[in-house]
Structure formats: structure tokens, C-alpha cells
Amino acid sequence: MQQVKGSLSCITPVFVWVLLLLLLAVSGLNENITQRAEKALSVFTVVKFPNTACASSTTGRNGTCYTSSECSAKGGTSSGSCASSFGVCCIFEKTCGGGSSSENSTYFTSSALSKGSSCGLTICKSDSTVCQLRLDFETFVLNNPVTSTVVTIATPVAANRIGSCDTDSFSVTVPGGKSPPAICGTNTGQHMYIPASDQCNTLNGNIGSASTASTSAFTIKVTQVPCSSKTKAPNGCLQYFTSDTGTIETFNYNSAAGVLLVNQGYSTCIRAGRTYCAICYYSSSFKLSVPNAVTASGSIGVDTNCGMASSTILAEIGSYDHVLIPGGQCAVPPAGPPGLTTNLLNDKYCGTQ
């Protein structure tokens, strides 16, 4: 028994030291593995970025920032980078028969246009926070409206269809709301704000068989406007201007060479600028009809002389035409000493101003 005890007492310290060295070695190995794992994991850092608008490398096109795989899956085309090169600027472009799109900054083009048919695209909300669609007519040249002042029914009569979009027309549906007026002719540079419907909106170009419109007739940029956006137009406004100065033109104005379109009842709104308390309007070209050739203030039509329905059937078509400016004040030089003016309070304006 003493020999056993003696042998154990000699072996035990050696065994403890070996065990301690093994533990230290394993500990160092684990620390080294942990450091390597941390270095390996750092390579796979997850990068998240918002899907906001971006400037693509394609001239005249904006896009939405997505990953390359997201862009491909959504049917877009990558053009340039975004989000510090972690994403691609994804362009969405649709043409006639393109189905539908719910992507922001979608471009609707007439590249697949054919005469005697319709060219449509359905736009759905990208999410529930969207309230409006802004349509920018970057290019828009369809057939002009009717320009003839006389139509033949049985014999020529004092009637006309001047301003009617008989050959080509462009319209937008607003399920559950009021659709904007149909337009035609030249409207490059114009815009519209459309209520975004939960049932989606359809943009539709009706192209007549006698149309002269080409496959480059229109390019319309569709921007989805969130309800909380500062760029959202007031309800009921088809057009919305936010600059301190600018020009308001009727559709198909075309540098004063166009014909006024029929059935164009809509509102144009202007955002009030800071420190401003009034808006001054002046016209370089203002020519609307006066009901049944009523003689107003010279050739100027104001207030009760404007907005009257024609009293003669088929005569003086367009006699209801007028511009309404609530609380308008018109400065008219009096017959007295030069330099003095008289402010006329008028809401309605027509005739030639």
C-alpha cells in the first residue's frame, strides 16, 4: 500500500501539469477559432437601403434604387448604381399592352403603338400610403382636335365640333372618383395629378385609323405621391404649381398655335409661397368665346358676361368657356387722368384679354 501511495504521489503533479497545458492549448485554439469566425462573419454584413428615387445613367430616365436581383425580379432594367454602389438604379418602362405596374417612376411610352387601336397601361398603388399619381407628359404629340368651324348634318348649319378629339385621345380612369378630361393634340411639358384608386387607374390612348401619331408620340412619367408628401396636390386639383412664378396653359395650347379642347372643366392650383399674400396673373394670350357674341367691356368678358349657356341651339358652341379666379381684382385704366386705375372685382373671365 505504501508503494502505491508513493507512486501516486509522484505521478499526480506531472499529470496535473499535463492537464493544465492541454487546457491552455485548447483555450488558445478556441480563441483563435473565435477570432477567425468573427473575421469570416464580418464579410457577410447585411446592408439595407431605402427604395427611393435615383438618377439613372440613361438620359431622361429616373429609377428606383433596388438590389440587382430585385430589379431583375420586378422586370426592371438596371442603369447605374445607387446606395453607395450597393444597389442599382432600376428603370421601369411599359408600352401598349404592357399589363400593369405598381412601381414608382414608371414610364409609359407609345413604342408599340398601332393605328386603329388603343394603347393602355394599368397603374396600381405601390402601397396603401399612396394618394395620387402625377403624370408628366415628357413627350405628347397626338392628332390635333377638330379645327373646322362648320360640320355638315344634312346641310351646313351654324354648328361645329371644333376642339373635339375625334381622331386621337388620351384619358385616365379613376374608379370611385372623377376622371380628368380627355385630351389630344400637343401637350409636351404639361402634367396632371390623378387620385390613386384602390382599384388601380388605367391610362389609355385611343389612336384612330387615320392618325398621324408615331411610335414616339408620347412618353408619360408616372410618379406615385404619398399622402404625407409635401408635393401632394390639394384635393380636386388636376394641375398643381409650386414655384413663385410660372405659366399656366390650357391643354393643346402649343405656343398659341393649338385649338382649345372641348369639355375641359378642371381646377389648377398654386401653392402659396412664404411671405406672399396675393397672386398676380397677366396674360400674353387669352382668347375665349363670349356667349352669343355679347358685347362686354370692349372685347373683354367678365363676370355675368361669362359662363352663360348658349340661348340658341347649336349656335355659338363654346359660349360657356371661362376662367374662374375666386376673388379676382382686375385693374382697368379709367377715362380720367393717366396713371390712375380702377379695380374691378370679378370672378369670371372670358373673351379676349
PDB file of C-alpha atoms in Angstrom, residues 79-323:
ATOM      1  CA  SER A  79     -28.939  51.608 -65.261  1.00  0.00           C
ATOM      2  CA  GLY A  80     -26.238  52.949 -62.981  1.00  0.00           C
ATOM      3  CA  SER A  81     -25.666  52.407 -59.274  1.00  0.00           C
ATOM      4  CA  CYS A  82     -27.124  53.841 -56.075  1.00  0.00           C
ATOM      5  CA  ALA A  83     -26.847  53.444 -52.288  1.00  0.00           C
ATOM      6  CA  SER A  84     -23.023  53.728 -52.384  1.00  0.00           C
ATOM      7  CA  SER A  85     -22.951  51.086 -55.137  1.00  0.00           C
ATOM      8  CA  PHE A  86     -24.786  48.520 -53.005  1.00  0.00           C
ATOM      9  CA  GLY A  87     -27.830  48.898 -55.271  1.00  0.00           C
ATOM     10  CA  VAL A  88     -28.697  49.565 -58.899  1.00  0.00           C
ATOM     11  CA  CYS A  89     -30.893  52.317 -60.312  1.00  0.00           C
ATOM     12  CA  CYS A  90     -33.767  50.283 -61.717  1.00  0.00           C
ATOM     13  CA  ILE A  91     -35.799  51.730 -64.624  1.00  0.00           C
ATOM     14  CA  PHE A  92     -39.372  50.614 -65.290  1.00  0.00           C
ATOM     15  CA  GLU A  93     -40.730  51.219 -68.774  1.00  0.00           C
ATOM     16  CA  LYS A  94     -44.021  49.935 -70.159  1.00  0.00           C
ATOM     17  CA  THR A  95     -45.734  50.346 -73.504  1.00  0.00           C
ATOM     18  CA  CYS A  96     -49.060  49.456 -75.149  1.00  0.00           C
ATOM     19  CA  GLY A  97     -50.430  46.195 -73.778  1.00  0.00           C
ATOM     20  CA  GLY A  98     -47.839  46.218 -71.005  1.00  0.00           C
ATOM     21  CA  GLY A  99     -50.347  44.972 -68.441  1.00  0.00           C
ATOM     22  CA  SER A 100     -49.881  46.769 -65.149  1.00  0.00           C
ATOM     23  CA  SER A 101     -47.241  48.374 -62.964  1.00  0.00           C
ATOM     24  CA  SER A 102     -47.086  49.308 -59.292  1.00  0.00           C
ATOM     25  CA  GLU A 103     -43.573  50.733 -59.402  1.00  0.00           C
ATOM     26  CA  ASN A 104     -42.796  54.373 -58.742  1.00  0.00           C
ATOM     27  CA  SER A 105     -41.348  56.376 -61.667  1.00  0.00           C
ATOM     28  CA  THR A 106     -42.835  54.097 -64.311  1.00  0.00           C
ATOM     29  CA  TYR A 107     -42.526  55.377 -67.889  1.00  0.00           C
ATOM     30  CA  PHE A 108     -45.465  54.732 -70.211  1.00  0.00           C
ATOM     31  CA  THR A 109     -44.428  55.024 -73.852  1.00  0.00           C
ATOM     32  CA  SER A 110     -46.078  54.594 -77.250  1.00  0.00           C
ATOM     33  CA  SER A 111     -43.247  52.476 -78.682  1.00  0.00           C
ATOM     34  CA  ALA A 112     -45.705  49.647 -79.513  1.00  0.00           C
ATOM     35  CA  LEU A 113     -48.458  51.952 -80.780  1.00  0.00           C
ATOM     36  CA  SER A 114     -50.557  50.819 -83.727  1.00  0.00           C
ATOM     37  CA  LYS A 115     -53.186  52.815 -85.583  1.00  0.00           C
ATOM     38  CA  GLY A 116     -56.835  51.997 -85.159  1.00  0.00           C
ATOM     39  CA  SER A 117     -56.378  50.580 -81.662  1.00  0.00           C
ATOM     40  CA  SER A 118     -55.961  51.565 -78.031  1.00  0.00           C
ATOM     41  CA  CYS A 119     -52.694  51.790 -76.128  1.00  0.00           C
ATOM     42  CA  GLY A 120     -53.248  51.250 -72.411  1.00  0.00           C
ATOM     43  CA  LEU A 121     -51.456  50.628 -69.134  1.00  0.00           C
ATOM     44  CA  THR A 122     -52.889  49.957 -65.673  1.00  0.00           C
ATOM     45  CA  ILE A 123     -51.186  51.676 -62.733  1.00  0.00           C
ATOM     46  CA  CYS A 124     -51.706  50.290 -59.223  1.00  0.00           C
ATOM     47  CA  LYS A 125     -50.588  51.768 -55.915  1.00  0.00           C
ATOM     48  CA  SER A 126     -47.130  50.712 -54.765  1.00  0.00           C
ATOM     49  CA  ASP A 127     -48.539  50.625 -51.220  1.00  0.00           C
ATOM     50  CA  SER A 128     -51.501  51.872 -49.179  1.00  0.00           C
ATOM     51  CA  THR A 129     -49.825  55.197 -48.332  1.00  0.00           C
ATOM     52  CA  VAL A 130     -50.089  56.465 -51.929  1.00  0.00           C
ATOM     53  CA  CYS A 131     -52.812  59.087 -52.540  1.00  0.00           C
ATOM     54  CA  GLN A 132     -52.080  60.474 -56.001  1.00  0.00           C
ATOM     55  CA  LEU A 133     -50.412  59.785 -59.321  1.00  0.00           C
ATOM     56  CA  ARG A 134     -48.545  62.595 -61.040  1.00  0.00           C
ATOM     57  CA  LEU A 135     -48.422  62.257 -64.816  1.00  0.00           C
ATOM     58  CA  ASP A 136     -45.656  64.222 -66.538  1.00  0.00           C
ATOM     59  CA  PHE A 137     -46.093  64.418 -70.304  1.00  0.00           C
ATOM     60  CA  GLU A 138     -42.423  64.448 -71.247  1.00  0.00           C
ATOM     61  CA  THR A 139     -43.447  63.933 -74.875  1.00  0.00           C
ATOM     62  CA  PHE A 140     -47.047  64.126 -76.049  1.00  0.00           C
ATOM     63  CA  VAL A 141     -47.969  64.688 -79.701  1.00  0.00           C
ATOM     64  CA  LEU A 142     -51.235  63.130 -80.845  1.00  0.00           C
ATOM     65  CA  ASN A 143     -53.524  64.204 -83.668  1.00  0.00           C
ATOM     66  CA  ASN A 144     -54.998  67.669 -83.327  1.00  0.00           C
ATOM     67  CA  PRO A 145     -58.656  68.097 -82.415  1.00  0.00           C
ATOM     68  CA  VAL A 146     -61.234  69.131 -84.980  1.00  0.00           C
ATOM     69  CA  THR A 147     -60.415  72.568 -86.366  1.00  0.00           C
ATOM     70  CA  SER A 148     -63.251  73.024 -88.879  1.00  0.00           C
ATOM     71  CA  THR A 149     -65.837  75.609 -87.815  1.00  0.00           C
ATOM     72  CA  VAL A 150     -68.676  74.026 -89.819  1.00  0.00           C
ATOM     73  CA  VAL A 151     -69.983  70.474 -89.875  1.00  0.00           C
ATOM     74  CA  THR A 152     -72.449  69.012 -92.340  1.00  0.00           C
ATOM     75  CA  ILE A 153     -75.509  67.267 -90.949  1.00  0.00           C
ATOM     76  CA  ALA A 154     -77.890  67.500 -93.918  1.00  0.00           C
ATOM     77  CA  THR A 155     -76.985  70.993 -94.940  1.00  0.00           C
ATOM     78  CA  PRO A 156     -74.369  73.272 -93.365  1.00  0.00           C
ATOM     79  CA  VAL A 157     -75.674  74.778 -90.119  1.00  0.00           C
ATOM     80  CA  ALA A 158     -74.303  77.160 -87.514  1.00  0.00           C
ATOM     81  CA  ALA A 159     -72.711  74.369 -85.550  1.00  0.00           C
ATOM     82  CA  ASN A 160     -69.250  72.928 -85.213  1.00  0.00           C
ATOM     83  CA  ARG A 161     -67.172  70.320 -83.433  1.00  0.00           C
ATOM     84  CA  ILE A 162     -64.115  72.498 -83.120  1.00  0.00           C
ATOM     85  CA  GLY A 163     -61.899  71.304 -80.255  1.00  0.00           C
ATOM     86  CA  SER A 164     -63.266  67.746 -80.203  1.00  0.00           C
ATOM     87  CA  CYS A 165     -60.744  64.887 -80.006  1.00  0.00           C
ATOM     88  CA  ASP A 166     -62.285  62.840 -82.818  1.00  0.00           C
ATOM     89  CA  THR A 167     -59.169  61.098 -84.173  1.00  0.00           C
ATOM     90  CA  ASP A 168     -56.880  60.538 -81.168  1.00  0.00           C
ATOM     91  CA  SER A 169     -57.499  60.980 -77.467  1.00  0.00           C
ATOM     92  CA  PHE A 170     -55.864  60.261 -74.115  1.00  0.00           C
ATOM     93  CA  SER A 171     -57.850  59.526 -70.966  1.00  0.00           C
ATOM     94  CA  VAL A 172     -57.382  58.221 -67.423  1.00  0.00           C
ATOM     95  CA  THR A 173     -59.862  56.200 -65.386  1.00  0.00           C
ATOM     96  CA  VAL A 174     -60.472  56.942 -61.703  1.00  0.00           C
ATOM     97  CA  PRO A 175     -62.675  54.191 -60.251  1.00  0.00           C
ATOM     98  CA  GLY A 176     -64.736  55.662 -57.433  1.00  0.00           C
ATOM     99  CA  GLY A 177     -63.786  59.231 -58.375  1.00  0.00           C
ATOM    100  CA  LYS A 178     -63.908  61.880 -61.100  1.00  0.00           C
ATOM    101  CA  SER A 179     -61.849  61.229 -64.198  1.00  0.00           C
ATOM    102  CA  PRO A 180     -59.906  64.102 -65.759  1.00  0.00           C
ATOM    103  CA  PRO A 181     -60.978  65.446 -69.153  1.00  0.00           C
ATOM    104  CA  ALA A 182     -59.780  63.656 -72.279  1.00  0.00           C
ATOM    105  CA  ILE A 183     -57.059  65.473 -74.196  1.00  0.00           C
ATOM    106  CA  CYS A 184     -55.357  65.331 -77.582  1.00  0.00           C
ATOM    107  CA  GLY A 185     -53.043  67.445 -79.722  1.00  0.00           C
ATOM    108  CA  THR A 186     -49.681  68.655 -78.391  1.00  0.00           C
ATOM    109  CA  ASN A 187     -49.178  68.638 -74.613  1.00  0.00           C
ATOM    110  CA  THR A 188     -45.455  68.143 -74.131  1.00  0.00           C
ATOM    111  CA  GLY A 189     -44.418  69.641 -70.775  1.00  0.00           C
ATOM    112  CA  GLN A 190     -47.910  69.510 -69.263  1.00  0.00           C
ATOM    113  CA  HIS A 191     -48.831  67.478 -66.174  1.00  0.00           C
ATOM    114  CA  MET A 192     -51.807  66.042 -64.285  1.00  0.00           C
ATOM    115  CA  TYR A 193     -52.481  64.933 -60.715  1.00  0.00           C
ATOM    116  CA  ILE A 194     -54.803  61.923 -60.565  1.00  0.00           C
ATOM    117  CA  PRO A 195     -56.428  60.413 -57.444  1.00  0.00           C
ATOM    118  CA  ALA A 196     -54.826  56.976 -56.962  1.00  0.00           C
ATOM    119  CA  SER A 197     -57.619  54.405 -56.837  1.00  0.00           C
ATOM    120  CA  ASP A 198     -57.580  51.246 -54.729  1.00  0.00           C
ATOM    121  CA  GLN A 199     -58.941  49.513 -57.844  1.00  0.00           C
ATOM    122  CA  CYS A 200     -55.996  50.878 -59.907  1.00  0.00           C
ATOM    123  CA  ASN A 201     -56.065  53.529 -62.647  1.00  0.00           C
ATOM    124  CA  THR A 202     -55.863  52.917 -66.386  1.00  0.00           C
ATOM    125  CA  LEU A 203     -54.028  55.246 -68.766  1.00  0.00           C
ATOM    126  CA  ASN A 204     -55.408  54.854 -72.246  1.00  0.00           C
ATOM    127  CA  GLY A 205     -54.512  56.350 -75.607  1.00  0.00           C
ATOM    128  CA  ASN A 206     -57.120  55.800 -78.312  1.00  0.00           C
ATOM    129  CA  ILE A 207     -55.403  56.027 -81.683  1.00  0.00           C
ATOM    130  CA  GLY A 208     -57.597  56.470 -84.767  1.00  0.00           C
ATOM    131  CA  SER A 209     -57.017  54.630 -88.018  1.00  0.00           C
ATOM    132  CA  ALA A 210     -56.414  57.990 -89.735  1.00  0.00           C
ATOM    133  CA  SER A 211     -53.975  59.145 -87.048  1.00  0.00           C
ATOM    134  CA  THR A 212     -50.613  60.611 -87.916  1.00  0.00           C
ATOM    135  CA  ALA A 213     -49.212  59.747 -84.466  1.00  0.00           C
ATOM    136  CA  SER A 214     -45.992  57.730 -84.479  1.00  0.00           C
ATOM    137  CA  THR A 215     -44.462  55.227 -82.089  1.00  0.00           C
ATOM    138  CA  SER A 216     -42.692  58.156 -80.420  1.00  0.00           C
ATOM    139  CA  ALA A 217     -45.980  60.002 -79.867  1.00  0.00           C
ATOM    140  CA  PHE A 218     -45.816  60.054 -76.070  1.00  0.00           C
ATOM    141  CA  THR A 219     -43.661  59.350 -73.048  1.00  0.00           C
ATOM    142  CA  ILE A 220     -45.501  59.779 -69.751  1.00  0.00           C
ATOM    143  CA  LYS A 221     -43.711  59.549 -66.431  1.00  0.00           C
ATOM    144  CA  VAL A 222     -45.923  58.223 -63.614  1.00  0.00           C
ATOM    145  CA  THR A 223     -44.871  59.249 -60.099  1.00  0.00           C
ATOM    146  CA  GLN A 224     -46.662  57.855 -57.049  1.00  0.00           C
ATOM    147  CA  VAL A 225     -47.306  60.577 -54.462  1.00  0.00           C
ATOM    148  CA  PRO A 226     -47.657  59.531 -50.785  1.00  0.00           C
ATOM    149  CA  CYS A 227     -50.488  61.038 -48.734  1.00  0.00           C
ATOM    150  CA  SER A 228     -47.934  62.679 -46.417  1.00  0.00           C
ATOM    151  CA  SER A 229     -45.796  64.158 -49.208  1.00  0.00           C
ATOM    152  CA  LYS A 230     -45.295  67.911 -49.461  1.00  0.00           C
ATOM    153  CA  THR A 231     -45.644  67.510 -53.220  1.00  0.00           C
ATOM    154  CA  LYS A 232     -49.210  66.189 -52.901  1.00  0.00           C
ATOM    155  CA  ALA A 233     -51.690  68.446 -54.673  1.00  0.00           C
ATOM    156  CA  PRO A 234     -54.797  69.731 -52.830  1.00  0.00           C
ATOM    157  CA  ASN A 235     -57.837  67.555 -53.438  1.00  0.00           C
ATOM    158  CA  GLY A 236     -59.659  68.372 -56.647  1.00  0.00           C
ATOM    159  CA  CYS A 237     -56.649  69.940 -58.396  1.00  0.00           C
ATOM    160  CA  LEU A 238     -55.785  68.492 -61.797  1.00  0.00           C
ATOM    161  CA  GLN A 239     -52.697  70.689 -62.021  1.00  0.00           C
ATOM    162  CA  TYR A 240     -50.553  71.996 -59.161  1.00  0.00           C
ATOM    163  CA  PHE A 241     -47.840  74.645 -59.416  1.00  0.00           C
ATOM    164  CA  THR A 242     -45.399  75.149 -56.546  1.00  0.00           C
ATOM    165  CA  SER A 243     -42.991  77.812 -57.857  1.00  0.00           C
ATOM    166  CA  ASP A 244     -43.338  81.523 -57.106  1.00  0.00           C
ATOM    167  CA  THR A 245     -43.598  82.251 -60.833  1.00  0.00           C
ATOM    168  CA  GLY A 246     -44.726  80.172 -63.768  1.00  0.00           C
ATOM    169  CA  THR A 247     -47.043  79.824 -66.744  1.00  0.00           C
ATOM    170  CA  ILE A 248     -50.465  78.185 -66.840  1.00  0.00           C
ATOM    171  CA  GLU A 249     -51.505  76.951 -70.273  1.00  0.00           C
ATOM    172  CA  THR A 250     -54.603  75.169 -71.492  1.00  0.00           C
ATOM    173  CA  PHE A 251     -54.100  71.675 -72.882  1.00  0.00           C
ATOM    174  CA  ASN A 252     -53.114  71.763 -76.564  1.00  0.00           C
ATOM    175  CA  TYR A 253     -52.057  75.418 -76.236  1.00  0.00           C
ATOM    176  CA  ASN A 254     -48.954  74.567 -78.282  1.00  0.00           C
ATOM    177  CA  SER A 255     -47.355  78.036 -78.204  1.00  0.00           C
ATOM    178  CA  ALA A 256     -50.680  79.667 -79.146  1.00  0.00           C
ATOM    179  CA  ALA A 257     -50.930  77.502 -82.287  1.00  0.00           C
ATOM    180  CA  GLY A 258     -53.350  74.952 -80.830  1.00  0.00           C
ATOM    181  CA  VAL A 259     -57.128  74.795 -80.639  1.00  0.00           C
ATOM    182  CA  LEU A 260     -58.937  74.962 -77.295  1.00  0.00           C
ATOM    183  CA  LEU A 261     -60.213  71.487 -76.403  1.00  0.00           C
ATOM    184  CA  VAL A 262     -63.849  70.910 -75.511  1.00  0.00           C
ATOM    185  CA  ASN A 263     -65.167  69.770 -72.127  1.00  0.00           C
ATOM    186  CA  GLN A 264     -62.156  70.932 -70.148  1.00  0.00           C
ATOM    187  CA  GLY A 265     -63.706  71.600 -66.747  1.00  0.00           C
ATOM    188  CA  TYR A 266     -60.894  71.256 -64.181  1.00  0.00           C
ATOM    189  CA  SER A 267     -59.040  73.134 -61.435  1.00  0.00           C
ATOM    190  CA  THR A 268     -55.481  74.451 -61.490  1.00  0.00           C
ATOM    191  CA  CYS A 269     -53.984  75.200 -58.077  1.00  0.00           C
ATOM    192  CA  ILE A 270     -50.993  77.258 -56.944  1.00  0.00           C
ATOM    193  CA  ARG A 271     -49.150  76.702 -53.681  1.00  0.00           C
ATOM    194  CA  ALA A 272     -48.918  79.862 -51.598  1.00  0.00           C
ATOM    195  CA  GLY A 273     -45.322  80.959 -51.129  1.00  0.00           C
ATOM    196  CA  ARG A 274     -43.944  82.103 -47.799  1.00  0.00           C
ATOM    197  CA  THR A 275     -44.236  85.869 -47.168  1.00  0.00           C
ATOM    198  CA  TYR A 276     -46.642  86.237 -50.139  1.00  0.00           C
ATOM    199  CA  CYS A 277     -50.252  87.345 -49.685  1.00  0.00           C
ATOM    200  CA  ALA A 278     -51.528  87.655 -53.290  1.00  0.00           C
ATOM    201  CA  ILE A 279     -51.030  86.254 -56.797  1.00  0.00           C
ATOM    202  CA  CYS A 280     -50.757  88.464 -59.872  1.00  0.00           C
ATOM    203  CA  TYR A 281     -51.939  86.968 -63.167  1.00  0.00           C
ATOM    204  CA  TYR A 282     -51.172  88.521 -66.520  1.00  0.00           C
ATOM    205  CA  SER A 283     -51.745  87.090 -69.959  1.00  0.00           C
ATOM    206  CA  SER A 284     -49.755  87.130 -73.168  1.00  0.00           C
ATOM    207  CA  SER A 285     -52.565  85.262 -74.921  1.00  0.00           C
ATOM    208  CA  PHE A 286     -56.115  84.914 -73.600  1.00  0.00           C
ATOM    209  CA  LYS A 287     -58.851  84.195 -76.126  1.00  0.00           C
ATOM    210  CA  LEU A 288     -62.112  82.579 -75.107  1.00  0.00           C
ATOM    211  CA  SER A 289     -65.585  82.944 -76.538  1.00  0.00           C
ATOM    212  CA  VAL A 290     -68.296  85.296 -75.237  1.00  0.00           C
ATOM    213  CA  PRO A 291     -71.885  83.932 -75.019  1.00  0.00           C
ATOM    214  CA  ASN A 292     -73.836  84.637 -78.207  1.00  0.00           C
ATOM    215  CA  ALA A 293     -71.452  87.421 -79.165  1.00  0.00           C
ATOM    216  CA  VAL A 294     -72.419  89.536 -76.152  1.00  0.00           C
ATOM    217  CA  THR A 295     -70.628  92.852 -76.228  1.00  0.00           C
ATOM    218  CA  ALA A 296     -68.814  93.148 -72.936  1.00  0.00           C
ATOM    219  CA  SER A 297     -66.256  95.774 -71.929  1.00  0.00           C
ATOM    220  CA  GLY A 298     -64.998  96.201 -75.457  1.00  0.00           C
ATOM    221  CA  SER A 299     -63.849  92.684 -76.309  1.00  0.00           C
ATOM    222  CA  ILE A 300     -63.280  91.849 -72.646  1.00  0.00           C
ATOM    223  CA  GLY A 301     -65.615  89.413 -70.968  1.00  0.00           C
ATOM    224  CA  VAL A 302     -66.006  89.477 -67.202  1.00  0.00           C
ATOM    225  CA  ASP A 303     -68.391  88.136 -64.578  1.00  0.00           C
ATOM    226  CA  THR A 304     -72.031  87.935 -65.762  1.00  0.00           C
ATOM    227  CA  ASN A 305     -70.909  88.075 -69.388  1.00  0.00           C
ATOM    228  CA  CYS A 306     -69.067  84.771 -68.908  1.00  0.00           C
ATOM    229  CA  GLY A 307     -70.161  81.233 -68.219  1.00  0.00           C
ATOM    230  CA  MET A 308     -73.630  81.574 -69.704  1.00  0.00           C
ATOM    231  CA  ALA A 309     -75.152  78.670 -71.583  1.00  0.00           C
ATOM    232  CA  SER A 310     -75.918  79.412 -75.222  1.00  0.00           C
ATOM    233  CA  SER A 311     -79.518  80.529 -75.768  1.00  0.00           C
ATOM    234  CA  THR A 312     -79.564  79.362 -79.393  1.00  0.00           C
ATOM    235  CA  ILE A 313     -79.477  75.661 -80.167  1.00  0.00           C
ATOM    236  CA  LEU A 314     -76.258  74.652 -81.963  1.00  0.00           C
ATOM    237  CA  ALA A 315     -75.146  78.289 -82.138  1.00  0.00           C
ATOM    238  CA  GLU A 316     -72.061  79.807 -80.583  1.00  0.00           C
ATOM    239  CA  ILE A 317     -70.641  76.498 -79.380  1.00  0.00           C
ATOM    240  CA  GLY A 318     -68.147  77.152 -76.570  1.00  0.00           C
ATOM    241  CA  SER A 319     -70.089  80.092 -75.202  1.00  0.00           C
ATOM    242  CA  TYR A 320     -69.777  78.644 -71.696  1.00  0.00           C
ATOM    243  CA  ASP A 321     -65.983  78.946 -71.813  1.00  0.00           C
ATOM    244  CA  HIS A 322     -64.493  80.968 -68.978  1.00  0.00           C
ATOM    245  CA  VAL A 323     -61.750  81.028 -66.352  1.00  0.00           C
TER     246      VAL A 323
END
